[in-house]
Tab-separated table of C-alpha atoms in Angstrom:
chain	number	residue	atom	x	y	z
A	1	MET	CA	99.390	82.456	45.851
A	2	GLU	CA	99.653	83.314	42.222
A	3	LYS	CA	102.891	83.308	40.285
A	4	ILE	CA	104.653	86.548	39.411
A	5	LYS	CA	104.407	87.134	35.671
A	6	ILE	CA	107.745	88.694	34.675
A	7	LYS	CA	106.672	89.229	31.001
A	8	VAL	CA	103.616	91.244	32.111
A	9	ILE	CA	105.834	93.279	34.505
A	10	LEU	CA	108.346	94.111	31.776
A	11	ILE	CA	105.642	95.056	29.262
A	12	GLN	CA	103.899	97.221	31.785
A	13	LEU	CA	107.238	98.808	32.722
A	14	SER	CA	107.700	99.917	29.116
A	15	GLY	CA	104.132	101.105	28.914
A	16	LEU	CA	104.512	103.124	32.043
A	17	VAL	CA	107.691	104.810	30.865
A	18	PHE	CA	105.911	105.925	27.681
A	19	PHE	CA	102.807	107.036	29.705
A	20	ILE	CA	104.841	109.077	32.220
A	21	TYR	CA	106.887	110.860	29.527
A	22	GLY	CA	103.709	111.595	27.548
A	23	ILE	CA	102.054	113.174	30.560
A	24	TYR	CA	105.257	115.196	31.230
A	25	GLN	CA	105.343	116.460	27.619
A	26	PHE	CA	101.710	117.490	27.871
A	27	LYS	CA	102.541	119.529	30.948
A	28	ILE	CA	105.400	121.267	29.222
A	29	PHE	CA	103.157	121.992	26.282
A	30	SER	CA	100.544	123.614	28.575
A	31	VAL	CA	103.034	125.989	30.173
A	32	PHE	CA	105.503	126.280	27.276
A	33	GLU	CA	106.090	130.040	27.239
A	34	LYS	CA	106.844	130.056	30.958
A	35	PHE	CA	108.943	126.895	30.680
A	36	ASN	CA	110.976	128.400	27.787
A	37	CYS	CA	111.568	131.584	29.739
A	38	ALA	CA	112.801	129.622	32.754
A	39	PHE	CA	115.080	127.472	30.538
A	40	GLN	CA	116.578	130.553	28.928
A	41	SER	CA	117.123	132.258	32.268
A	42	LEU	CA	118.932	129.221	33.690
A	43	SER	CA	120.957	128.738	30.463
A	44	TYR	CA	122.169	132.308	29.998
A	45	GLN	CA	122.934	133.339	33.578
A	46	SER	CA	124.143	136.888	32.956
A	47	SER	CA	123.358	140.414	33.941
A	48	ILE	CA	121.179	140.801	30.776
A	49	PRO	CA	117.498	140.897	31.684
A	50	THR	CA	115.919	137.749	30.406
A	51	CYS	CA	112.358	136.807	29.493
A	52	TRP	CA	111.679	135.550	33.049
A	53	THR	CA	112.677	138.761	34.797
A	54	LYS	CA	110.710	140.856	32.384
A	55	ASN	CA	107.506	138.832	32.484
A	56	TYR	CA	107.441	136.959	35.785
A	57	GLY	CA	109.524	138.971	38.181
A	58	ASP	CA	111.685	137.339	40.800
A	59	THR	CA	114.300	134.865	39.548
A	60	GLU	CA	113.986	132.837	42.709
A	61	GLU	CA	110.555	131.667	41.522
A	62	ILE	CA	112.180	129.822	38.562
A	63	PHE	CA	113.096	126.904	40.744
A	64	ASN	CA	109.616	126.678	42.203
A	65	PHE	CA	108.120	126.647	38.709
A	66	ILE	CA	110.623	124.003	37.352
A	67	SER	CA	109.958	121.750	40.396
A	68	SER	CA	106.182	122.054	39.820
A	69	VAL	CA	106.639	120.981	36.245
A	70	MET	CA	108.956	118.041	37.206
A	71	LEU	CA	106.327	116.995	39.717
A	72	TRP	CA	104.122	115.925	36.859
A	73	LYS	CA	106.462	113.018	36.195
A	74	PHE	CA	105.477	111.779	39.678
A	75	TYR	CA	101.787	112.380	38.981
A	76	GLY	CA	102.150	110.354	35.779
A	77	LEU	CA	103.742	107.547	37.833
A	78	ILE	CA	100.883	107.549	40.324
A	79	ILE	CA	98.234	107.581	37.578
A	80	GLY	CA	100.053	104.808	35.772
A	81	ILE	CA	100.294	102.598	38.869
A	82	VAL	CA	96.594	103.035	39.554
A	83	LEU	CA	95.915	102.177	35.878
A	84	ILE	CA	98.088	99.072	36.137
A	85	GLY	CA	96.414	98.105	39.378
A	86	LEU	CA	92.996	98.285	37.767
A	87	ILE	CA	94.094	96.365	34.707
A	88	ASN	CA	95.733	93.639	36.814
A	89	TRP	CA	92.692	93.501	39.166
A	90	LYS	CA	90.281	93.170	36.205
A	91	ASN	CA	92.330	90.284	34.765
A	92	LYS	CA	92.903	88.667	38.128
A	93	ILE	CA	96.684	89.086	38.144
A	94	SER	CA	98.463	89.222	41.480
A	95	ILE	CA	98.842	92.506	43.329
A	96	LEU	CA	102.537	91.581	43.614
A	97	ASN	CA	102.861	92.245	39.905
A	98	THR	CA	101.559	95.782	40.353
A	99	ILE	CA	103.887	96.433	43.240
A	100	LEU	CA	106.961	95.078	41.519
A	101	GLY	CA	106.052	96.933	38.267
A	102	ALA	CA	105.735	100.195	40.246
A	103	ILE	CA	109.101	99.665	41.998
A	104	PHE	CA	110.919	98.800	38.754
A	105	THR	CA	109.395	101.750	36.960
A	106	TYR	CA	110.453	104.102	39.740
A	107	ILE	CA	114.015	102.684	39.665
A	108	VAL	CA	114.365	102.770	35.893
A	109	PHE	CA	112.723	106.090	35.298
A	110	TYR	CA	114.147	108.136	38.125
A	111	PHE	CA	117.568	106.668	38.723
A	112	LEU	CA	118.968	105.045	35.591
A	113	PHE	CA	117.615	106.075	32.230
A	114	GLU	CA	115.827	109.374	32.645
A	115	PRO	CA	118.434	111.604	30.884
A	116	PHE	CA	118.826	108.982	28.092
A	117	LEU	CA	115.007	108.745	27.622
A	118	SER	CA	114.578	112.520	27.647
A	119	ILE	CA	117.043	113.004	24.820
A	120	ARG	CA	115.576	110.156	22.734
A	121	PHE	CA	111.957	111.184	23.239
A	122	ASN	CA	112.694	114.914	22.512
A	123	ASP	CA	114.315	113.883	19.250
A	124	PHE	CA	111.064	112.203	18.223
A	125	GLY	CA	109.335	115.586	17.940
A	126	LEU	CA	111.891	116.783	15.369
A	127	LEU	CA	110.395	114.295	12.876
A	128	PHE	CA	107.198	116.408	12.701
A	129	SER	CA	108.034	120.019	13.493
A	130	ASN	CA	110.714	122.560	14.125
A	131	ASN	CA	108.395	124.479	16.556
A	132	PHE	CA	109.238	123.455	20.140
A	133	LYS	CA	105.636	123.797	21.371
A	134	THR	CA	104.285	121.596	18.554
A	135	ARG	CA	106.985	119.031	19.380
A	136	TYR	CA	105.779	118.778	22.931
A	137	LEU	CA	102.127	118.440	21.814
A	138	ILE	CA	102.897	115.716	19.287
A	139	GLY	CA	105.171	113.901	21.711
A	140	GLY	CA	102.612	114.177	24.521
A	141	ILE	CA	99.855	112.753	22.396
A	142	THR	CA	101.972	110.034	20.854
A	143	PHE	CA	103.721	108.767	24.010
A	144	THR	CA	100.583	108.862	26.165
A	145	PHE	CA	98.664	106.883	23.464
A	146	ILE	CA	101.538	104.351	23.130
A	147	GLY	CA	101.811	103.988	26.866
A	148	ILE	CA	98.119	103.368	27.385
A	149	THR	CA	97.946	100.944	24.479
A	150	ILE	CA	100.937	98.954	25.844
A	151	LEU	CA	99.358	98.887	29.329
A	152	PHE	CA	96.042	97.524	28.066
A	153	LEU	CA	97.760	94.954	25.819
A	154	SER	CA	100.176	93.821	28.555
A	155	VAL	CA	97.746	91.441	30.067
A	156	ASN	CA	96.946	89.776	26.753
A	157	ILE	CA	100.251	87.993	26.270
A	158	ASN	CA	98.483	85.799	23.617
A	159	LEU	CA	98.653	88.704	21.245
A	160	PHE	CA	102.403	88.452	21.224
A	161	THR	CA	102.637	84.655	20.810
A	162	ASN	CA	101.767	82.324	17.979
A	163	LYS	CA	98.169	81.089	18.123
A	164	GLN	CA	99.316	77.545	17.449
A	165	LYS	CA	101.239	77.507	20.680
A	166	VAL	CA	98.172	78.690	22.572
A	167	LEU	CA	95.942	75.979	21.194
A	168	ASN	CA	98.420	73.148	22.041
């Protein structure tokens, strides 16, 4: 049985977090007007008709819409796990690495750091634009690209070490 490669798991964990959040920001970008209306309706709960009630009708549908948007984080996790599995399989790394990476990503992303990461990643878009929709587009492109790059480089640990150490 092959050894568990902790460095690879940790690098893939960080790559998956970027990938998942990039996919999530792409989803928000694709339904931004509806997402913004839902956010305003939930933020300003008053008797004043909001954007959601004017354009989309029943306010009970807000929660169905929000949950369908949040489901894309799970889709990103599934796609990322499949990607990690293919990368590890191609490079003959143990399946245990894929399983442990998926478990650690699920624990980190959904239970511990999700609010912290959301705030930090949303602030990234402020560097480029004041328009909310553009922020989500730039964030989605950037984080998905960073995540995929980290995932593909994760198996090439030699890129992160000194070449003299590898030769010896």
